Coordinates of C-alpha atoms and ligand atoms in Angstrom, one line a residue:
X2 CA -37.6 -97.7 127.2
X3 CA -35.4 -100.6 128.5
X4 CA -32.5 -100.1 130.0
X5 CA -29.1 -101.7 130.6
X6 CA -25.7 -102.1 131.5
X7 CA -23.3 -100.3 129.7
X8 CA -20.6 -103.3 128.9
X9 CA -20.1 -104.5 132.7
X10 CA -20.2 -101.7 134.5
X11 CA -23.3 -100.6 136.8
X12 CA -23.7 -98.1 134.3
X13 CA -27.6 -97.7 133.1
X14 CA -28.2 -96.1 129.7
X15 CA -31.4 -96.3 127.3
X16 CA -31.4 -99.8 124.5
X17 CA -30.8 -96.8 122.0
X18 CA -29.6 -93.6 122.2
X19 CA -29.7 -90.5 120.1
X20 CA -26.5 -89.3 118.3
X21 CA -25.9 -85.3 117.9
X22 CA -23.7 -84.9 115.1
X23 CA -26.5 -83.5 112.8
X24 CA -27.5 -81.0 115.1
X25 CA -23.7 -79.3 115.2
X26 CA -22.0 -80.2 111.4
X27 CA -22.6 -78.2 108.1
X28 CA -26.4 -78.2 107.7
X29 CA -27.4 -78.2 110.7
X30 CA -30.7 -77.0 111.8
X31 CA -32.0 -74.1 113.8
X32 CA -31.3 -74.0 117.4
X33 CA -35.2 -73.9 118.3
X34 CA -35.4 -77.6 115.8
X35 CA -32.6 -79.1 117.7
X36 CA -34.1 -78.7 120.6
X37 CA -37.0 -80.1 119.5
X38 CA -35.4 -82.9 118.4
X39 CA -33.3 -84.0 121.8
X40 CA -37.0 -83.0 123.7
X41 CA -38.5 -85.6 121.4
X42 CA -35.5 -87.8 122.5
X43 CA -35.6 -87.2 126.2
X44 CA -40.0 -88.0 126.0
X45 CA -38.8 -91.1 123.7
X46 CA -36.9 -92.3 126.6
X47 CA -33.8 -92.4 125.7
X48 CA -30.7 -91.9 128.2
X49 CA -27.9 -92.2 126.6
X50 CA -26.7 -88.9 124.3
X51 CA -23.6 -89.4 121.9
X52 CA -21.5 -86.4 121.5
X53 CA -18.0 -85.3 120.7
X54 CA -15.8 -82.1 120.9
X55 CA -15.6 -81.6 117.4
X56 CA -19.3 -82.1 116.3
X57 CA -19.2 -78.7 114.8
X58 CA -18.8 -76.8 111.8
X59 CA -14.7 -75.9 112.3
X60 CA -12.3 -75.4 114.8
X61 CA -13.8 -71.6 115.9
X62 CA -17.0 -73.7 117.0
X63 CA -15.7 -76.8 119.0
X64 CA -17.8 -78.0 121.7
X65 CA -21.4 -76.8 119.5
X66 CA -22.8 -80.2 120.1
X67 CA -21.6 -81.0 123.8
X68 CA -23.0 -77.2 124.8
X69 CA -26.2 -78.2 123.3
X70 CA -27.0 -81.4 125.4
X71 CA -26.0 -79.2 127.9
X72 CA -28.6 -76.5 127.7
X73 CA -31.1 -79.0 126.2
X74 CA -30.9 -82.2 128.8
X75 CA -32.1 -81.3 131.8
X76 CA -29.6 -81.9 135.2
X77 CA -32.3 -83.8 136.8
X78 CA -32.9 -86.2 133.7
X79 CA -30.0 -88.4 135.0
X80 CA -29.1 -88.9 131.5
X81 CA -25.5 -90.0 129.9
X82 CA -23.5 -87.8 127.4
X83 CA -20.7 -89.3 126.4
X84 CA -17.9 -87.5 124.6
X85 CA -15.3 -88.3 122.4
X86 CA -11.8 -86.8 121.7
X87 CA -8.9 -87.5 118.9
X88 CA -10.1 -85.7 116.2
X89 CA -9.9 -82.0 114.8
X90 CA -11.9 -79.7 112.5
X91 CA -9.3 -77.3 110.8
X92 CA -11.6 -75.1 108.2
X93 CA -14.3 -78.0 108.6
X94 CA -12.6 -80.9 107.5
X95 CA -11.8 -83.9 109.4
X96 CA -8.7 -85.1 110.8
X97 CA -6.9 -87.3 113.5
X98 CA -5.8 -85.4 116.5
X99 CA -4.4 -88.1 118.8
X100 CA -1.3 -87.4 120.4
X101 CA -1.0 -87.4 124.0
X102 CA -1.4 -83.9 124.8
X103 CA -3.7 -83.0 122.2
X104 CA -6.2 -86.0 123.9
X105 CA -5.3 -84.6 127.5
X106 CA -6.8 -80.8 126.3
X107 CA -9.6 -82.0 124.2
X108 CA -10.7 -84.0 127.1
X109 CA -9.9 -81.3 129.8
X110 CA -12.0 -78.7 127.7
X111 CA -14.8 -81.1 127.5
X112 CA -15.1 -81.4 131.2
X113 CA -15.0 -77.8 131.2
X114 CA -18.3 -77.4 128.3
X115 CA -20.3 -79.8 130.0
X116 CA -19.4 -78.5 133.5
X117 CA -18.5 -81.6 135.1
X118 CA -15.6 -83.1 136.9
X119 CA -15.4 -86.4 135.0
X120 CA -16.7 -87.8 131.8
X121 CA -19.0 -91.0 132.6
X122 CA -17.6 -92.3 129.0
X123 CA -15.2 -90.7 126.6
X124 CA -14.2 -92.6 123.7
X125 CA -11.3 -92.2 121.6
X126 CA -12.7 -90.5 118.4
X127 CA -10.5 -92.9 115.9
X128 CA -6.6 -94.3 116.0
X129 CA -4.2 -91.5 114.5
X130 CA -2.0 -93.3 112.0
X131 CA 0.7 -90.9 113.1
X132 CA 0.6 -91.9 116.6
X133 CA 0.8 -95.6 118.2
X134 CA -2.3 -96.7 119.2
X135 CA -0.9 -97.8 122.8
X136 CA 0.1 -93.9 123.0
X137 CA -3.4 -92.1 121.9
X138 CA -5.0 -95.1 124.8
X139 CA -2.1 -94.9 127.0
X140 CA -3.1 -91.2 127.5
X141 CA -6.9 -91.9 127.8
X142 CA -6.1 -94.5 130.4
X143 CA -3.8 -91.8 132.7
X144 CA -6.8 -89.4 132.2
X145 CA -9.2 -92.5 134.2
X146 CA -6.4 -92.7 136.7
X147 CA -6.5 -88.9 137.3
X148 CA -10.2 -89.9 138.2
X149 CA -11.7 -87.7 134.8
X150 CA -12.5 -90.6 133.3
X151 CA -15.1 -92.8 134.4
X152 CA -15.3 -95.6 131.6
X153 CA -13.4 -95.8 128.4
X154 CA -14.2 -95.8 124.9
X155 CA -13.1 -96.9 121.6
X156 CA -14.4 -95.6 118.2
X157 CA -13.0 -96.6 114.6
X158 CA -11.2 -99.3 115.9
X159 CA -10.6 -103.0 114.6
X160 CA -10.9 -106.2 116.9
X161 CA -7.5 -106.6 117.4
X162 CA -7.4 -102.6 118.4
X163 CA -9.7 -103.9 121.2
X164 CA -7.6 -106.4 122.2
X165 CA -4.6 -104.3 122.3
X166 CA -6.3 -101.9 124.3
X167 CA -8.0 -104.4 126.7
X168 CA -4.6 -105.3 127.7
X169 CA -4.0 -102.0 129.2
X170 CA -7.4 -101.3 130.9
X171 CA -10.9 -102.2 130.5
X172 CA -13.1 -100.9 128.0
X173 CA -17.0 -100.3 128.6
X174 CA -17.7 -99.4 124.7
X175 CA -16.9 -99.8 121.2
X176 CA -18.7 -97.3 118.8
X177 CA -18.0 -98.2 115.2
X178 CA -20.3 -97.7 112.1
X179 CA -22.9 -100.4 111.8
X180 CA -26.2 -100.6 109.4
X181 CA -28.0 -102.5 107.5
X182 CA -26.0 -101.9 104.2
X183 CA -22.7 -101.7 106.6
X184 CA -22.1 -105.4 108.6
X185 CA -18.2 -104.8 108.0
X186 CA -17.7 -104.5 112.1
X187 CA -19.7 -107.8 112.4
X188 CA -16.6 -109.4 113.9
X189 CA -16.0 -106.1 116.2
X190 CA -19.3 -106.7 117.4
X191 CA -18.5 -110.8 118.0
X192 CA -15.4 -109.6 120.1
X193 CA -17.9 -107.3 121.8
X194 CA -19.8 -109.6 122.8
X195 CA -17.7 -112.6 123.5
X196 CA -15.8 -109.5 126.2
X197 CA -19.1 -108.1 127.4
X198 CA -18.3 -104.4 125.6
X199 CA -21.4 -102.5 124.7
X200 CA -21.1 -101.9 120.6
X201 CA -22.5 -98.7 119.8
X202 CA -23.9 -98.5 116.0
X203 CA -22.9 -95.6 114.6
X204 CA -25.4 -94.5 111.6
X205 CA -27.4 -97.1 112.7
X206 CA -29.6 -95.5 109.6
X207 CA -27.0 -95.5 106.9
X208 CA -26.3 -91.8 108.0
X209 CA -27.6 -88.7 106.0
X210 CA -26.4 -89.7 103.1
X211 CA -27.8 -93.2 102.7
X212 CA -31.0 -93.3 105.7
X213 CA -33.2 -92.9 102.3
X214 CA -31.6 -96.0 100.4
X215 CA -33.5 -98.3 103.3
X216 CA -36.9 -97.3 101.9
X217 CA -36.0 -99.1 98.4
X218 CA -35.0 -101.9 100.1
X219 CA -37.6 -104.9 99.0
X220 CA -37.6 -106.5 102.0
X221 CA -37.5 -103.9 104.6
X222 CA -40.3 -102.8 102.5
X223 CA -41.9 -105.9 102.5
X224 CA -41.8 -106.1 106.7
X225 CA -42.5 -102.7 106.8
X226 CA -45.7 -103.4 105.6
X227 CA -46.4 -106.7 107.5
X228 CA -45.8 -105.1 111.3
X229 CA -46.8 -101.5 110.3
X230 CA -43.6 -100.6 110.9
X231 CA -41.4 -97.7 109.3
X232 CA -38.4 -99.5 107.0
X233 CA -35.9 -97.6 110.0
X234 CA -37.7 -99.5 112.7
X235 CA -37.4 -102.7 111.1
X236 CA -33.3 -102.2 110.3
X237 CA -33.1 -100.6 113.8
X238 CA -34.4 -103.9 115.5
X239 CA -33.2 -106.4 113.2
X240 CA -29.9 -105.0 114.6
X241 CA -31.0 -105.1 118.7
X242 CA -31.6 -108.7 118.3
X243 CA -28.2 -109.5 116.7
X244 CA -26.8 -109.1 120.3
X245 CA -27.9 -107.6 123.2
X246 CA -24.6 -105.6 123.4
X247 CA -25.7 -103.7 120.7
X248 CA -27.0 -99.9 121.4
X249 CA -27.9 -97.9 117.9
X250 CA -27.5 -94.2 118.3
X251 CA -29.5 -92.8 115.4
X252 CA -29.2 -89.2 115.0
X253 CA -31.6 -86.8 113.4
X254 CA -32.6 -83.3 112.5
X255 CA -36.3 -84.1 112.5
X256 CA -38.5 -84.6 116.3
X257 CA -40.3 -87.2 114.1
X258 CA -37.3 -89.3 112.1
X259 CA -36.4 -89.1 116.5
X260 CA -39.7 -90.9 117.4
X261 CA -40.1 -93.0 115.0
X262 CA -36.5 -94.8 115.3
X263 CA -36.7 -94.8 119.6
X264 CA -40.1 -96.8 118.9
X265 CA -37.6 -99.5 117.3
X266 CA -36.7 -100.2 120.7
X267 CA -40.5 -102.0 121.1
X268 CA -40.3 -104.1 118.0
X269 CA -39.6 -107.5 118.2
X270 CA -39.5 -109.6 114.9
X271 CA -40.1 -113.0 114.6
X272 CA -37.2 -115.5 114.4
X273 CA -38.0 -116.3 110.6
X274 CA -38.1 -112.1 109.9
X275 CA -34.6 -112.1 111.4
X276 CA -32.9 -114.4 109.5
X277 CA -33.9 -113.4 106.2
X278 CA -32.8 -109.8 106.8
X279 CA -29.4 -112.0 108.3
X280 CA -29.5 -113.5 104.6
X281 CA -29.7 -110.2 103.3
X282 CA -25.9 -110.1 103.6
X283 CA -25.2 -111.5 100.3
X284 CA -27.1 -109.3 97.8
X285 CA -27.4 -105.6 99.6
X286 CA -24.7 -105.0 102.1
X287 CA -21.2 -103.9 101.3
X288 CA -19.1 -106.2 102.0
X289 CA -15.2 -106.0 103.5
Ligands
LIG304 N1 -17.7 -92.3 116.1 C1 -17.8 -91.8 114.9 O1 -16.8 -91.7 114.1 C2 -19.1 -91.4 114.4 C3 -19.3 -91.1 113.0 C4 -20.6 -90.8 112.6 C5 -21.6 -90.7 113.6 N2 -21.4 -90.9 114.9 C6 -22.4 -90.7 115.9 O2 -23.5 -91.5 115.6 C7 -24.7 -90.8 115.5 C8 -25.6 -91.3 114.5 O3 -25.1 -91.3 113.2 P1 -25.9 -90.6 112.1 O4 -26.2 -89.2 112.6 O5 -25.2 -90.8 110.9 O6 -27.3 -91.4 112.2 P2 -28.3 -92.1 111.3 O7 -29.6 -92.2 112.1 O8 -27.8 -93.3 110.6 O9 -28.5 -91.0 110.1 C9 -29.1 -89.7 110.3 C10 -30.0 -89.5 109.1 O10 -31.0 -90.4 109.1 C11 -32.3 -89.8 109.1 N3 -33.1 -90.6 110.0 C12 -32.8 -91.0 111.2 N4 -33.8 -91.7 111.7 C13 -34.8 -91.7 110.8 C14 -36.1 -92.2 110.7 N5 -36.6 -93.0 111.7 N6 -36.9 -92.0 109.6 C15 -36.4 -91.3 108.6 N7 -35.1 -90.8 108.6 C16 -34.4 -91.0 109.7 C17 -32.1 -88.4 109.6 O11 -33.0 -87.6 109.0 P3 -33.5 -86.1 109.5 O12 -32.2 -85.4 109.8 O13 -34.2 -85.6 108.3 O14 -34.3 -86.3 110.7 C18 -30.6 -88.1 109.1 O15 -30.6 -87.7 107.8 C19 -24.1 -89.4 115.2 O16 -25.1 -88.4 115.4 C20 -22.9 -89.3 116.1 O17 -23.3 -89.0 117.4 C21 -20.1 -91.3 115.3

């Protein structure tokens, strides 16, 4: 698979990467499946392994996910995991956790999981609306300083989040939700590019609850058909040509859904291809 530079830094990861939250979150599968499933990642190619602290099923199981890569990705792979912190999982739900010190232990136990002294990227998970975004940052940028973060991270976040934050230090990568039915971080991805940030697609596939929506799409269907390619491989590089800052991290339970979005990485569709599924915009994406 290609490789490139994660934002500017001399940072090499895969053009897509694999995502672990299904593997940790309510309905996950089988250990023995998810290893499967990061193998078939790891023979796909791909570098570049998105995790966070709380990809797990509550607060008693924090760190599932991360210990996973861990055990799953050999040392010698000279892979990427990149965490996250600034969220929690009390009985399962979701919320924000991003005060200083809560970011300063989330990240601390992280290191500790994956048995390493410094995260190559951590990410904060999402801005708290209880705590200033220049505070939930500030922290994250202290933690670089201390030398246990490499590169830094935003997830969640809005343009002028980015711009806020790349006042205060430089930012490698911006991971907000991005598919084919979901172009509302279109102009998070322009600032990405236009400030040479890596945008990481999350649920580059619509996510579990919409990845099967894209196989009643007419004209994924329609291309599909024409480069005997599945409808995810055709959404998955219509999106790798809308910038070459963009890096989808579809996640799966399955070795196969795996495979068959890392081949996305080797389709290239024709100009023409491209800008209809560009025109798409106005009948099947939600719009902002
Ligand atoms: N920063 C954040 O707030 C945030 C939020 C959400 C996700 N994320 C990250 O982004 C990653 C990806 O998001 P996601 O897990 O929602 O990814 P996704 O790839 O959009 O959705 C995963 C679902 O799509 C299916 N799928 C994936 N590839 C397929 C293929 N080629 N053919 C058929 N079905 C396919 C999977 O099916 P099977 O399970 O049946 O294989 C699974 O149900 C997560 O794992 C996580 O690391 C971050």
């Amino acid at each position: 698979m290609q490789m490139k530079p994660l934002g500017s830094t001399s940072l090499l990861v895969s053009a897509l990467g694999f995502g672990g939250a299904p593997l940790s979150v309510q309905g996950r599968p089988e250990r023995s499946q998810a290893e499967a499933a990061i193998r078939a990642a790891l023979e796909s190619g791909i570098t570049f392994f998105d995790t966070a602290n709380t990809y797990s099923l509550d607060e008693h199981d924090l760190g599932h996910n991360e210990r996973l890569f861990l055990d799953a990705i050999p040392a010698d792979r000279n892979c990427i995991i990149a965490t996250k912190g600034g969220l929690a999982r009390p009985g399962g739900d979701w919320t924000y956790s991003g005060r200083p010190q809560a970011l300063r232990e989330a990240c601390e136990r992280s290191l500790t999981v994956l048995q390493r002294e410094v995260h190559p990227l951590y990410y904060l998970h999402a801005p708290d609306p209880k705590v200033p975004f220049e505070e939930s940052f500030g922290e994250l940028t202290r933690l670089q300083a201390e030398g246990k973060i490499e590169h830094l991270g935003l997830s969640n976040v809005s343009a002028a989040q980015c711009g806020i934050a790349l006042q205060m230090a430089g930012v490698a990568a911006v991971q907000n939700r991005f598919h084919f039915f979901d172009r509302r971080s279109m102009d998070v991805l322009d600032y990405c590019a236009a400030h040479h940030i890596s945008f990481i697609a999350y649920s580059p596939n619509g996510g579990p609850g919409q990845a099967a929506r894209l196989k009643e799409q007419p004209l994924l269907q329609e291309l599909s058909r024409q480069y005997e390619a599945s409808v995810h491989q055709i959404a998955l590089a219509w999106m790798m040509a809308l910038s070459p800052q963009l890096i989808p991290i579809p996640g799966a339970t399955r070795p196969e859904s795996v495979r068959d979005s890392a081949a996305a990485a080797q389709l290239t569709l024709a100009a023409d291809d491209l800008a209809k599924l560009n025109a798409c915009v106005a009948t099947d994406a939600i719009q902002s």
